[in-house]
């Protein structure tokens, strides 16, 4: 299914323009409608009527500043979208916190574009675990853009991290429009060293992708304890412009405290990563 509506987070972080440019490039390639969403930072549950109620409180000045920041973020979104030649786009001011606003709007999009959390960034209203929260709470794929460098497009090599899970299956299905333009496409599967035959599901995946015109190849690597760093190393080795993977196949508690592929990728990714939970 092609992407017809793409949602991108708009804020005043140093990486916002790069994130919007990548979302715009995908929107152009897909002939999709691009929505830039800027949140005020105040949960919709605090005051049901939000601005009208808060304007009559002692924090009215703070609220006005938050709305001004959101308006500036939307102005930047419009400028970037227009300069990229996006044919259909709209700025959306959302009276909510970033987590709630993005989750609400994601119900009406095909792809959500966010930035990887930059630990050095200090932006008003920024949420440190925003990618984690969104991945776990939306029913749409999330494309995460690394803060370390800018990507003009993601039409180069693609790497699919396949483990046979529901999450990985949803991620691959959601990434089909991107995979159709990627080349080469490699499916990687980590297997126990004693395995003498490729995982049958991996072969089924290759056949399924082939019916969409995607000529993917299978790369089997011996399994180890640290699959996250192994996947990152492989993506770097292959010069991947996109990694497709399931997000949080284990519980978030286990990922955070015992380590996991999702946790590692969110912290150390250096290329765009499409995740689906």
Short mmCIF file of C-alpha atoms in Angstrom, two decimals, residues 62-228:
data_model
loop_
_atom_site.label_atom_id
_atom_site.label_comp_id
_atom_site.label_asym_id
_atom_site.label_seq_id
_atom_site.Cartn_x
_atom_site.Cartn_y
_atom_site.Cartn_z
CA UNK A 62 4.15 30.86 29.65
CA UNK A 63 1.30 29.48 27.57
CA UNK A 64 1.67 32.30 25.07
CA UNK A 65 5.38 31.49 24.72
CA UNK A 66 4.61 27.82 24.10
CA UNK A 67 2.16 28.69 21.36
CA UNK A 68 4.71 31.05 19.83
CA UNK A 69 7.33 28.28 19.76
CA UNK A 70 4.85 25.94 18.06
CA UNK A 71 3.96 28.62 15.51
CA UNK A 72 7.64 29.17 14.71
CA UNK A 73 8.09 25.43 14.23
CA UNK A 74 5.18 25.35 11.79
CA UNK A 75 6.57 28.34 9.90
CA UNK A 76 9.82 26.41 9.46
CA UNK A 77 7.88 23.34 8.33
CA UNK A 78 6.02 25.36 5.69
CA UNK A 79 9.23 26.95 4.46
CA UNK A 80 11.03 23.62 4.10
CA UNK A 81 8.06 21.83 2.51
CA UNK A 82 7.60 24.64 0.01
CA UNK A 83 11.32 24.80 -0.86
CA UNK A 84 11.34 21.02 -1.42
CA UNK A 85 8.46 21.30 -3.87
CA UNK A 86 5.96 19.23 -1.91
CA UNK A 87 2.69 19.48 -3.80
CA UNK A 88 0.32 18.90 -0.88
CA UNK A 89 1.14 19.85 2.70
CA UNK A 90 -0.43 21.40 5.78
CA UNK A 91 0.84 22.73 9.12
CA UNK A 92 -1.09 21.50 12.14
CA UNK A 93 -1.01 23.25 15.52
CA UNK A 94 -1.99 20.71 18.19
CA UNK A 95 -3.02 21.74 21.70
CA UNK A 96 -1.43 18.74 23.40
CA UNK A 97 1.87 17.34 24.61
CA UNK A 98 4.17 15.82 21.95
CA UNK A 99 3.42 12.23 22.97
CA UNK A 100 -0.35 12.52 22.97
CA UNK A 101 -0.56 14.77 19.94
CA UNK A 102 1.53 12.52 17.71
CA UNK A 103 -0.27 9.37 18.81
CA UNK A 104 -3.65 10.98 18.11
CA UNK A 105 -2.68 12.24 14.65
CA UNK A 106 -0.86 9.02 13.71
CA UNK A 107 -4.22 7.27 13.39
CA UNK A 108 -4.75 9.19 10.17
CA UNK A 109 -1.38 8.76 8.51
CA UNK A 110 0.55 5.98 6.78
CA UNK A 111 4.01 6.88 8.05
CA UNK A 112 5.23 8.93 11.00
CA UNK A 113 8.66 10.61 10.82
CA UNK A 114 10.55 11.48 14.02
CA UNK A 115 14.13 12.22 14.97
CA UNK A 116 16.33 10.07 17.13
CA UNK A 117 16.73 11.63 20.58
CA UNK A 118 19.82 13.84 20.71
CA UNK A 119 21.16 13.76 24.30
CA UNK A 120 22.96 17.06 23.71
CA UNK A 121 19.87 18.93 22.58
CA UNK A 122 18.01 21.18 25.00
CA UNK A 123 14.78 22.34 23.36
CA UNK A 124 11.71 23.72 25.08
CA UNK A 125 9.07 21.03 25.31
CA UNK A 126 11.39 18.25 24.12
CA UNK A 127 10.64 14.74 25.41
CA UNK A 128 13.67 12.50 25.89
CA UNK A 129 11.86 9.20 25.36
CA UNK A 130 9.50 10.44 22.64
CA UNK A 131 10.55 7.81 20.03
CA UNK A 132 10.11 4.99 22.55
CA UNK A 133 6.69 6.21 23.63
CA UNK A 134 5.45 6.72 20.09
CA UNK A 135 6.70 3.35 18.82
CA UNK A 136 4.90 1.56 21.64
CA UNK A 137 1.63 3.47 21.30
CA UNK A 138 0.94 3.99 17.60
CA UNK A 139 -0.52 1.59 15.07
CA UNK A 140 1.62 2.98 12.26
CA UNK A 141 5.26 2.56 11.22
CA UNK A 142 7.72 5.08 12.63
CA UNK A 143 10.69 6.28 10.58
CA UNK A 144 13.43 7.51 12.87
CA UNK A 145 16.00 9.94 11.48
CA UNK A 146 19.47 9.96 13.11
CA UNK A 147 20.76 13.22 14.53
CA UNK A 148 24.36 12.50 13.50
CA UNK A 149 23.90 13.36 9.81
CA UNK A 150 21.34 14.45 7.24
CA UNK A 151 19.80 12.09 4.69
CA UNK A 152 18.44 13.63 1.50
CA UNK A 153 16.63 10.40 0.65
CA UNK A 154 16.64 6.71 1.58
CA UNK A 155 16.67 5.12 -1.86
CA UNK A 156 20.01 3.36 -1.40
CA UNK A 157 20.81 -0.01 0.18
CA UNK A 158 18.24 -1.34 2.67
CA UNK A 159 18.75 -3.90 5.41
CA UNK A 160 15.85 -5.88 6.87
CA UNK A 161 16.40 -7.32 10.34
CA UNK A 162 14.31 -10.47 10.29
CA UNK A 163 13.54 -12.62 13.32
CA UNK A 164 10.14 -14.02 12.33
CA UNK A 165 8.29 -11.93 14.93
CA UNK A 166 4.95 -10.17 14.47
CA UNK A 167 6.74 -6.86 14.93
CA UNK A 168 9.26 -7.60 12.18
CA UNK A 169 6.51 -8.78 9.84
CA UNK A 170 4.55 -5.56 10.35
CA UNK A 171 7.68 -3.47 9.82
CA UNK A 172 8.52 -5.14 6.50
CA UNK A 173 4.95 -4.78 5.25
CA UNK A 174 4.88 -1.12 6.28
CA UNK A 175 8.21 -0.45 4.57
CA UNK A 176 7.21 -1.83 1.15
CA UNK A 177 6.97 1.58 -0.58
CA UNK A 178 10.53 2.37 0.56
CA UNK A 179 11.87 -1.10 -0.19
CA UNK A 180 10.52 -0.94 -3.75
CA UNK A 181 12.89 1.96 -4.44
CA UNK A 182 15.84 0.61 -2.45
CA UNK A 183 18.74 -1.29 -3.97
CA UNK A 184 20.12 -3.64 -2.94
CA UNK A 185 17.76 -5.09 -0.33
CA UNK A 186 19.30 -7.56 2.11
CA UNK A 187 17.41 -9.68 4.63
CA UNK A 188 19.60 -10.55 7.57
CA UNK A 189 18.85 -13.29 10.06
CA UNK A 190 20.92 -14.23 13.08
CA UNK A 191 20.92 -17.99 13.60
CA UNK A 192 22.55 -20.32 16.13
CA UNK A 193 26.00 -21.37 14.98
CA UNK A 194 24.94 -25.00 14.84
CA UNK A 195 22.17 -24.31 12.27
CA UNK A 196 23.06 -25.91 8.92
CA UNK A 197 20.04 -24.68 6.94
CA UNK A 198 18.61 -21.16 6.48
CA UNK A 199 15.50 -20.39 8.45
CA UNK A 200 12.50 -21.43 6.26
CA UNK A 201 10.66 -18.23 7.19
CA UNK A 202 13.50 -16.16 5.82
CA UNK A 203 13.16 -17.92 2.47
CA UNK A 204 9.40 -17.36 2.55
CA UNK A 205 10.06 -13.66 3.13
CA UNK A 206 12.33 -13.47 0.08
CA UNK A 207 9.64 -15.07 -2.07
CA UNK A 208 6.96 -12.74 -0.70
CA UNK A 209 9.11 -9.66 -1.37
CA UNK A 210 9.81 -10.95 -4.87
CA UNK A 211 6.12 -10.81 -5.71
CA UNK A 212 6.33 -7.05 -5.19
CA UNK A 213 9.29 -6.84 -7.52
CA UNK A 214 11.79 -6.58 -4.66
CA UNK A 215 14.79 -8.80 -5.39
CA UNK A 216 16.13 -9.30 -1.90
CA UNK A 217 19.00 -11.54 -0.88
CA UNK A 218 19.46 -13.42 2.38
CA UNK A 219 22.45 -12.91 4.64
CA UNK A 220 22.72 -15.30 7.58
CA UNK A 221 24.97 -14.37 10.45
CA UNK A 222 25.79 -16.47 13.52
CA UNK A 223 23.70 -15.49 16.51
CA UNK A 224 25.28 -13.96 19.57
CA UNK A 225 24.30 -12.21 22.75
CA UNK A 226 24.49 -8.64 21.42
CA UNK A 227 22.32 -8.61 18.30
CA UNK A 228 21.87 -4.85 18.49
#
